[in-house]
PDB file of C-alpha atoms in Angstrom:
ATOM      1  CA  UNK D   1     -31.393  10.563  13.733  1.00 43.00           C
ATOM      2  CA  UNK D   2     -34.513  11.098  15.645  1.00 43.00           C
ATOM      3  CA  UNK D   3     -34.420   8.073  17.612  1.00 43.00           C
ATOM      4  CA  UNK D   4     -30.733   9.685  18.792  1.00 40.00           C
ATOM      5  CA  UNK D   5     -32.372  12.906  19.892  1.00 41.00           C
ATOM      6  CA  UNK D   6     -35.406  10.734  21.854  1.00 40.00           C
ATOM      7  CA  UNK D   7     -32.524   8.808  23.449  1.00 38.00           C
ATOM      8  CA  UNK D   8     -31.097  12.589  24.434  1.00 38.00           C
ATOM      9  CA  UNK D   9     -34.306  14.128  25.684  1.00 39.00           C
ATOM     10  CA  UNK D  10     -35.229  10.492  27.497  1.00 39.00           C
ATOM     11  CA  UNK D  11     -32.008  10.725  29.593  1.00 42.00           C
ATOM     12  CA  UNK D  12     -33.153  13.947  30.907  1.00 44.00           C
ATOM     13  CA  UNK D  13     -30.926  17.217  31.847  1.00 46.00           C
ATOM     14  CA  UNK D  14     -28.133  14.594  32.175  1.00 50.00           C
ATOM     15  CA  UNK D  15     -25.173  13.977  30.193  1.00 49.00           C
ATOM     16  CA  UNK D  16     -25.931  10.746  27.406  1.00 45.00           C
ATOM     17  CA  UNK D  17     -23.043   8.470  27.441  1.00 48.00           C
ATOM     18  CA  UNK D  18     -21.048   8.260  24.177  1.00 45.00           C
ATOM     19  CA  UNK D  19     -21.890   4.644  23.634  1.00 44.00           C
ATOM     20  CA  UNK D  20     -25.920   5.016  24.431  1.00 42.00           C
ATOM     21  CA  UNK D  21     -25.588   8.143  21.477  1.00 40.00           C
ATOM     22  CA  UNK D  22     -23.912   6.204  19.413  1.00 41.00           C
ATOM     23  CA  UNK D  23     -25.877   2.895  19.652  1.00 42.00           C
ATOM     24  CA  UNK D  24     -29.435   5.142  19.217  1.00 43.00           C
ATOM     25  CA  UNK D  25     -27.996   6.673  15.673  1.00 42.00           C
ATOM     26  CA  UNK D  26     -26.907   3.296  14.831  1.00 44.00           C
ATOM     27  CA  UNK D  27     -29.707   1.641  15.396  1.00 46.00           C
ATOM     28  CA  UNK D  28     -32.049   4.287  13.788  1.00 45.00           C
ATOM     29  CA  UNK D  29     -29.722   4.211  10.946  1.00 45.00           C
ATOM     30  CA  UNK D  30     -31.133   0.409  10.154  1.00 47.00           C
ATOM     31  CA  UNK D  31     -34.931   1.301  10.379  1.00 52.00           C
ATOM     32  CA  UNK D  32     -36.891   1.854   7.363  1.00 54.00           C
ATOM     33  CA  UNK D  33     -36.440   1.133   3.381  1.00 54.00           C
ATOM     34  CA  UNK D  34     -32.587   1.859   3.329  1.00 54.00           C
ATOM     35  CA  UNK D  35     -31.855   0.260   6.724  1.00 55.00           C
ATOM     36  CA  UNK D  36     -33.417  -2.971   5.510  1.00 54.00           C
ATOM     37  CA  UNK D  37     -31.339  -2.856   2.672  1.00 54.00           C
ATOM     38  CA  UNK D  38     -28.200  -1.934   5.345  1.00 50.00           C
ATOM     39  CA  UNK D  39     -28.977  -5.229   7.178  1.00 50.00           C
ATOM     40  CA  UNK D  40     -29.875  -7.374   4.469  1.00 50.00           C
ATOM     41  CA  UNK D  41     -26.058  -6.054   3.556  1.00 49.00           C
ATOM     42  CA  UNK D  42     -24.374  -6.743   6.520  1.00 48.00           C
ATOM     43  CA  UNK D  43     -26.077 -10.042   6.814  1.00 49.00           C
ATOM     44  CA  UNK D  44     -24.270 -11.013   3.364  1.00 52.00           C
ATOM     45  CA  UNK D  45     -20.964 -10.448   4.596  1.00 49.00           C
ATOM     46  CA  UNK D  46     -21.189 -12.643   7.940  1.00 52.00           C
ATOM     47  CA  UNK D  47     -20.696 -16.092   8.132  1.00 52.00           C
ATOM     48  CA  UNK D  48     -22.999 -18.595   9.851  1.00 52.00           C
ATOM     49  CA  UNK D  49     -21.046 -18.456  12.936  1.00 53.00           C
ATOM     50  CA  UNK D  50     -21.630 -15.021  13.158  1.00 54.00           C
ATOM     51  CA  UNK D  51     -18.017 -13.819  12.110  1.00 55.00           C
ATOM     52  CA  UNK D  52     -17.589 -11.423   9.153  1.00 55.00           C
ATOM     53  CA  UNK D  53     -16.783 -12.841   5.991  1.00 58.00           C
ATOM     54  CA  UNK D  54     -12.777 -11.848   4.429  1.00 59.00           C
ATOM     55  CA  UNK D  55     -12.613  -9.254   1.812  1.00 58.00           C
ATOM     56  CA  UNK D  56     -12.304 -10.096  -1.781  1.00 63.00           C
ATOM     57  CA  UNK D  57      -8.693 -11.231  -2.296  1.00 72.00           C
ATOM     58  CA  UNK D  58      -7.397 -10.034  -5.415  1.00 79.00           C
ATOM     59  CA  UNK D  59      -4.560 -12.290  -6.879  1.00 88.00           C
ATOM     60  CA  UNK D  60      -1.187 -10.539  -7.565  1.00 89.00           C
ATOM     61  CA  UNK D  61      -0.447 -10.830 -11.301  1.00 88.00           C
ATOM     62  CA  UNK D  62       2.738 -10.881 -13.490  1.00 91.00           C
ATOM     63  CA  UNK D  63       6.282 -11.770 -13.495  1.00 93.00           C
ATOM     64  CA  UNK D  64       5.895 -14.470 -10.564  1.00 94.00           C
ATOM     65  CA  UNK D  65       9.405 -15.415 -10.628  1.00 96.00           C
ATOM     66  CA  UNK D  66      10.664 -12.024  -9.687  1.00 97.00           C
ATOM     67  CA  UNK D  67       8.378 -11.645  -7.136  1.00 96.00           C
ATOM     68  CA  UNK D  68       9.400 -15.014  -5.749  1.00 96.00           C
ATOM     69  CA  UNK D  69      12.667 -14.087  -5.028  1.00 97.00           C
ATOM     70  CA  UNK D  70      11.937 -10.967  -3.779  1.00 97.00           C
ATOM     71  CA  UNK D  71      10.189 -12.546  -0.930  1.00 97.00           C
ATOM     72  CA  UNK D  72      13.004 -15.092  -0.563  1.00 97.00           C
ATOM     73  CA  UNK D  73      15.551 -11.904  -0.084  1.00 96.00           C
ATOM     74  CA  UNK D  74      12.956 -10.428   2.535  1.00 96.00           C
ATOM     75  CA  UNK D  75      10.661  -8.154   1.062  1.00 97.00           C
ATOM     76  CA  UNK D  76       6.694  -7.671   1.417  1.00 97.00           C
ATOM     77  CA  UNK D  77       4.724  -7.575  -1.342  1.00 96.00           C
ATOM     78  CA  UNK D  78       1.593  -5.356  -1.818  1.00 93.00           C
ATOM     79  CA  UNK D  79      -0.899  -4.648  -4.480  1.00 91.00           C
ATOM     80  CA  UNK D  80      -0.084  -1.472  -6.184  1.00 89.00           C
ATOM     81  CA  UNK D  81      -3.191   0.831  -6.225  1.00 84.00           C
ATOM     82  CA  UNK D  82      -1.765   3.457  -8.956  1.00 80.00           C
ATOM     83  CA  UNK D  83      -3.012   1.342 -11.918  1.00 68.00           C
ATOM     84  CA  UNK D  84      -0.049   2.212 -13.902  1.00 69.00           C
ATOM     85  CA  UNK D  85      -0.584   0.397 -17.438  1.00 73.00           C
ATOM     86  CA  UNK D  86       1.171  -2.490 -16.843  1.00 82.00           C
ATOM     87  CA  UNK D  87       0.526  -6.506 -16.618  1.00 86.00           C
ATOM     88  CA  UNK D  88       1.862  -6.542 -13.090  1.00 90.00           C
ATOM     89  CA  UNK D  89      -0.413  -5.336 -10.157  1.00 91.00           C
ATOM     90  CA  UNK D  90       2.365  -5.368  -7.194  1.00 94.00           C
ATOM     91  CA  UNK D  91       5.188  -3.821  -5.701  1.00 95.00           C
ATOM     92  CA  UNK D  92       7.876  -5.121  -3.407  1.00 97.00           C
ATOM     93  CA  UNK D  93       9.494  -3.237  -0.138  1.00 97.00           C
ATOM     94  CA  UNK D  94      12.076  -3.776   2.855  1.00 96.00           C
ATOM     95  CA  UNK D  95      12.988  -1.657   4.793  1.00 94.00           C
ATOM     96  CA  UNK D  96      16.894  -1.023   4.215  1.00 92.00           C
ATOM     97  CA  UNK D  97      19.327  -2.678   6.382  1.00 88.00           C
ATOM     98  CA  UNK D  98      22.389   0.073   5.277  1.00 94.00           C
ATOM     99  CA  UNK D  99      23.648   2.867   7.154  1.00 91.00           C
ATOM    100  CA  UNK D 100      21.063   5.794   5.540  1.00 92.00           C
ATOM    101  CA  UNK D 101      19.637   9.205   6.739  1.00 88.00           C
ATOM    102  CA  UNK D 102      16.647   8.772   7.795  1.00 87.00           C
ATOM    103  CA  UNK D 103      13.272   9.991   5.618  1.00 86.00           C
ATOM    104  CA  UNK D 104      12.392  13.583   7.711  1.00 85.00           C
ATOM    105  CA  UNK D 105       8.753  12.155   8.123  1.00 86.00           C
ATOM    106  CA  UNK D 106       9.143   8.325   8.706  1.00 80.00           C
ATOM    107  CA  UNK D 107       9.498   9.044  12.797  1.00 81.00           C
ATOM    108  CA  UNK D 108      12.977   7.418  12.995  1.00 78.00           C
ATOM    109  CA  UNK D 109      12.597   3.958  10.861  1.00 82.00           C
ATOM    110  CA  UNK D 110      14.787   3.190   8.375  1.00 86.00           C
ATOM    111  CA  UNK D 111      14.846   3.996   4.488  1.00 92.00           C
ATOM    112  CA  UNK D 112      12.703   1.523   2.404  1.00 94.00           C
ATOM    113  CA  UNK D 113      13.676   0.334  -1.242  1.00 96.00           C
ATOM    114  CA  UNK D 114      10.991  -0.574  -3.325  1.00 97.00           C
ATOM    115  CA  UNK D 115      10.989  -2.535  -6.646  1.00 97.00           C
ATOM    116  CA  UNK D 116       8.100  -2.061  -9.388  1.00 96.00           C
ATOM    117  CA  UNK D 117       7.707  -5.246 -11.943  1.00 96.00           C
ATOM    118  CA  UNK D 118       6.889  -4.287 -15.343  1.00 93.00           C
ATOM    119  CA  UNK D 119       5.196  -6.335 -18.123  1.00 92.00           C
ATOM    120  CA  UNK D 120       4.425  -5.284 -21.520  1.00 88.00           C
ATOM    121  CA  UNK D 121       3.202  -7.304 -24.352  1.00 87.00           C
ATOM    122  CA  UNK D 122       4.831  -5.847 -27.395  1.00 84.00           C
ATOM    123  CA  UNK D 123       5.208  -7.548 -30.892  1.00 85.00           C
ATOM    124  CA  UNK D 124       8.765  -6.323 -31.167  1.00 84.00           C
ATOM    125  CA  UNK D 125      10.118  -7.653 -28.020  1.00 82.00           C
ATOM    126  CA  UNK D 126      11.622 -10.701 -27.558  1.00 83.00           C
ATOM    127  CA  UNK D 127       8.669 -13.302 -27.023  1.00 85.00           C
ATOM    128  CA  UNK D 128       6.079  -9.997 -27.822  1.00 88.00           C
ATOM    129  CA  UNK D 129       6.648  -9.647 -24.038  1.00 88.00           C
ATOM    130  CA  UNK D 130       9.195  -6.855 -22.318  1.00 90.00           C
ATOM    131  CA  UNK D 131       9.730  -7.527 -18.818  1.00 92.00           C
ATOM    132  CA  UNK D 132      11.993  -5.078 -16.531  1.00 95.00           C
ATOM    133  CA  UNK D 133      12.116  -3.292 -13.087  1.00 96.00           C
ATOM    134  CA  UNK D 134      12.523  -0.308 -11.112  1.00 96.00           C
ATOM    135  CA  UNK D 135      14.381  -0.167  -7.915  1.00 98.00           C
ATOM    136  CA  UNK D 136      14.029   2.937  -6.056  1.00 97.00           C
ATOM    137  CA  UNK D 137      14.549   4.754  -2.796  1.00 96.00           C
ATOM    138  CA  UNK D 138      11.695   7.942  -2.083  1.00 94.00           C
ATOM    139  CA  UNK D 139      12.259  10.280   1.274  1.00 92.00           C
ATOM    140  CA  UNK D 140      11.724  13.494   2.043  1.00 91.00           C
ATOM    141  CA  UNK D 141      15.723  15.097   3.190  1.00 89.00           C
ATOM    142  CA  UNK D 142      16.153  19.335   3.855  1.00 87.00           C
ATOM    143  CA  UNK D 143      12.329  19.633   3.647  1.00 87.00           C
ATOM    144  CA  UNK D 144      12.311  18.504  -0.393  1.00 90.00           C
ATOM    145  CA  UNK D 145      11.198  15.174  -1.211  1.00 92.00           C
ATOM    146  CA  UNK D 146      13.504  12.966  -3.476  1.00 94.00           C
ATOM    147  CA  UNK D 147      13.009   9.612  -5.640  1.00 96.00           C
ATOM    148  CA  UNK D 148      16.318   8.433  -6.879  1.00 97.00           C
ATOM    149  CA  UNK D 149      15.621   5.399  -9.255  1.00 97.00           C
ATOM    150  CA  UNK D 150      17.571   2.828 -11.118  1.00 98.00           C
ATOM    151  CA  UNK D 151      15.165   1.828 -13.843  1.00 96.00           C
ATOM    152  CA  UNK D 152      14.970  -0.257 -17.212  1.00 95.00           C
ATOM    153  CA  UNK D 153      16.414  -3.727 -15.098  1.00 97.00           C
ATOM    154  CA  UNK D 154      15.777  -6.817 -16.904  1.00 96.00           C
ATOM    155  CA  UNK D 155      14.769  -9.213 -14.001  1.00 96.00           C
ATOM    156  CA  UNK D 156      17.626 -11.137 -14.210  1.00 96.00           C
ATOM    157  CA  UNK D 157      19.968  -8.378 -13.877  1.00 98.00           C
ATOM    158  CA  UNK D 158      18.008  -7.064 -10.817  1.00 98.00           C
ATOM    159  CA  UNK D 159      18.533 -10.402  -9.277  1.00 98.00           C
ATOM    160  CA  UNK D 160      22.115 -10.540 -10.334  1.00 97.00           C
ATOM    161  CA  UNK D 161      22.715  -6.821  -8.776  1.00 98.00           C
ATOM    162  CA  UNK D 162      20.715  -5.795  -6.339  1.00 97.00           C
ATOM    163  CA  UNK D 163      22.713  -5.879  -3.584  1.00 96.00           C
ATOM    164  CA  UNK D 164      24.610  -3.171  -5.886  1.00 97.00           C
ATOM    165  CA  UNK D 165      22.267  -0.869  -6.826  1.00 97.00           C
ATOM    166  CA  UNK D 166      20.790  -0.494  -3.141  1.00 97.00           C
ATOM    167  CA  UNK D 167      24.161   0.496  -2.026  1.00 97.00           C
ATOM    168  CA  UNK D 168      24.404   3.072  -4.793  1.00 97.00           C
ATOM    169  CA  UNK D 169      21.021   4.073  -4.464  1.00 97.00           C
ATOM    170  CA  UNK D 170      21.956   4.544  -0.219  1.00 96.00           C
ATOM    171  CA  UNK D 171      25.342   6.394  -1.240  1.00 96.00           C
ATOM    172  CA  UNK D 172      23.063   8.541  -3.839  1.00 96.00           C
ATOM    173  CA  UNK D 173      20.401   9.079  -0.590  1.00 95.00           C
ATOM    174  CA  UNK D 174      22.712   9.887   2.194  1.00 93.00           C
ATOM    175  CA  UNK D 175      24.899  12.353  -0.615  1.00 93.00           C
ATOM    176  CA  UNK D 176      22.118  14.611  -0.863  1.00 90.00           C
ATOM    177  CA  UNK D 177      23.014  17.949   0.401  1.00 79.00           C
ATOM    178  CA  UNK D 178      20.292  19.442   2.094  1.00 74.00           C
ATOM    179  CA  UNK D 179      19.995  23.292   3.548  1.00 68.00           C
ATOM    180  CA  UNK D 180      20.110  22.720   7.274  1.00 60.00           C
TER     181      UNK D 180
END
């Protein structure tokens, strides 16, 4: 932080442009003990071509299948950062292609239905594995916020239904009466 304020008093009475500031702390930031360690750091994650290297990917786990042919019917998939308890680390979502209120704070873009996988090893299910779904649609309508869920699906009856169950889900969604 010095450097910055010798880069300040250097310009004289004169405004310091943003980017001169901001270069000065930087760079000061990366003298001494710790910014040795900083560089040796950001040296690690570059490339020898100077580009910087891709994060860590971290694989998405359980019930492939499913998630298969959820991204053959058009939704994303994403790593789910709750850490629920669970041998699946993902989540699907599209947006939904129904008539539907909007969400009051998604700007104007449609609804989104989202499925959870679940897998749990259990010595009294069939195979001492339980696999099943939740399909669900979240939005905030009359200033409360709502998560209607159809829950307990055994994959293949999700992939047997779901055109189903986001319709009632949407007819559930756009029933809500709401205080306006």
């Amino acid at each position: 932080m010095r450097e910055s304020k010798r880069v300040v008093q250097k310009q004289g009475a004169g405004r310091v442009p943003a980017e001169l500031l901001l270069m000065a702390t930087y760079n000061a930031s990366l003298t001494g003990a710790s910014g040795a360690r900083r560089r040796m750091k950001m040296q690690e994650n570059i490339t020898a071509d100077g580009a910087p290297l891709d994060a860590p990917v971290r694989p998405l786990l359980g019930c492939d299948e499913l998630r298969a042919w959820l991204i053959a019917q058009g939704f994303r998939v994403a790593h789910d950062s709750l850490g629920r308890d669970n041998g699946c680390n993902w989540y699907a979502y599209r947006r939904c292609a129904l008539p539907a209120r909007e969400c009051e704070c998604n700007d104007g873009k449609p609804i989104q239905i989202v499925v959870r996988p679940f897998r749990l090893e259990h010595a009294r299910a069939p195979g001492g594995v339980w696999e099943s779904a939740e399909v669900d649609v979240t939005g905030e309508a009359g200033s409360h916020w709502y998560r209607l869920t159809c829950y307990s699906l055994k994959h293949g009856e999700l992939m047997g239904h779901l055109h189903e169950i986001e319709a009632a889900l949407i007819a559930a969604w756009n029933a809500l009466r709401t205080n306006d």
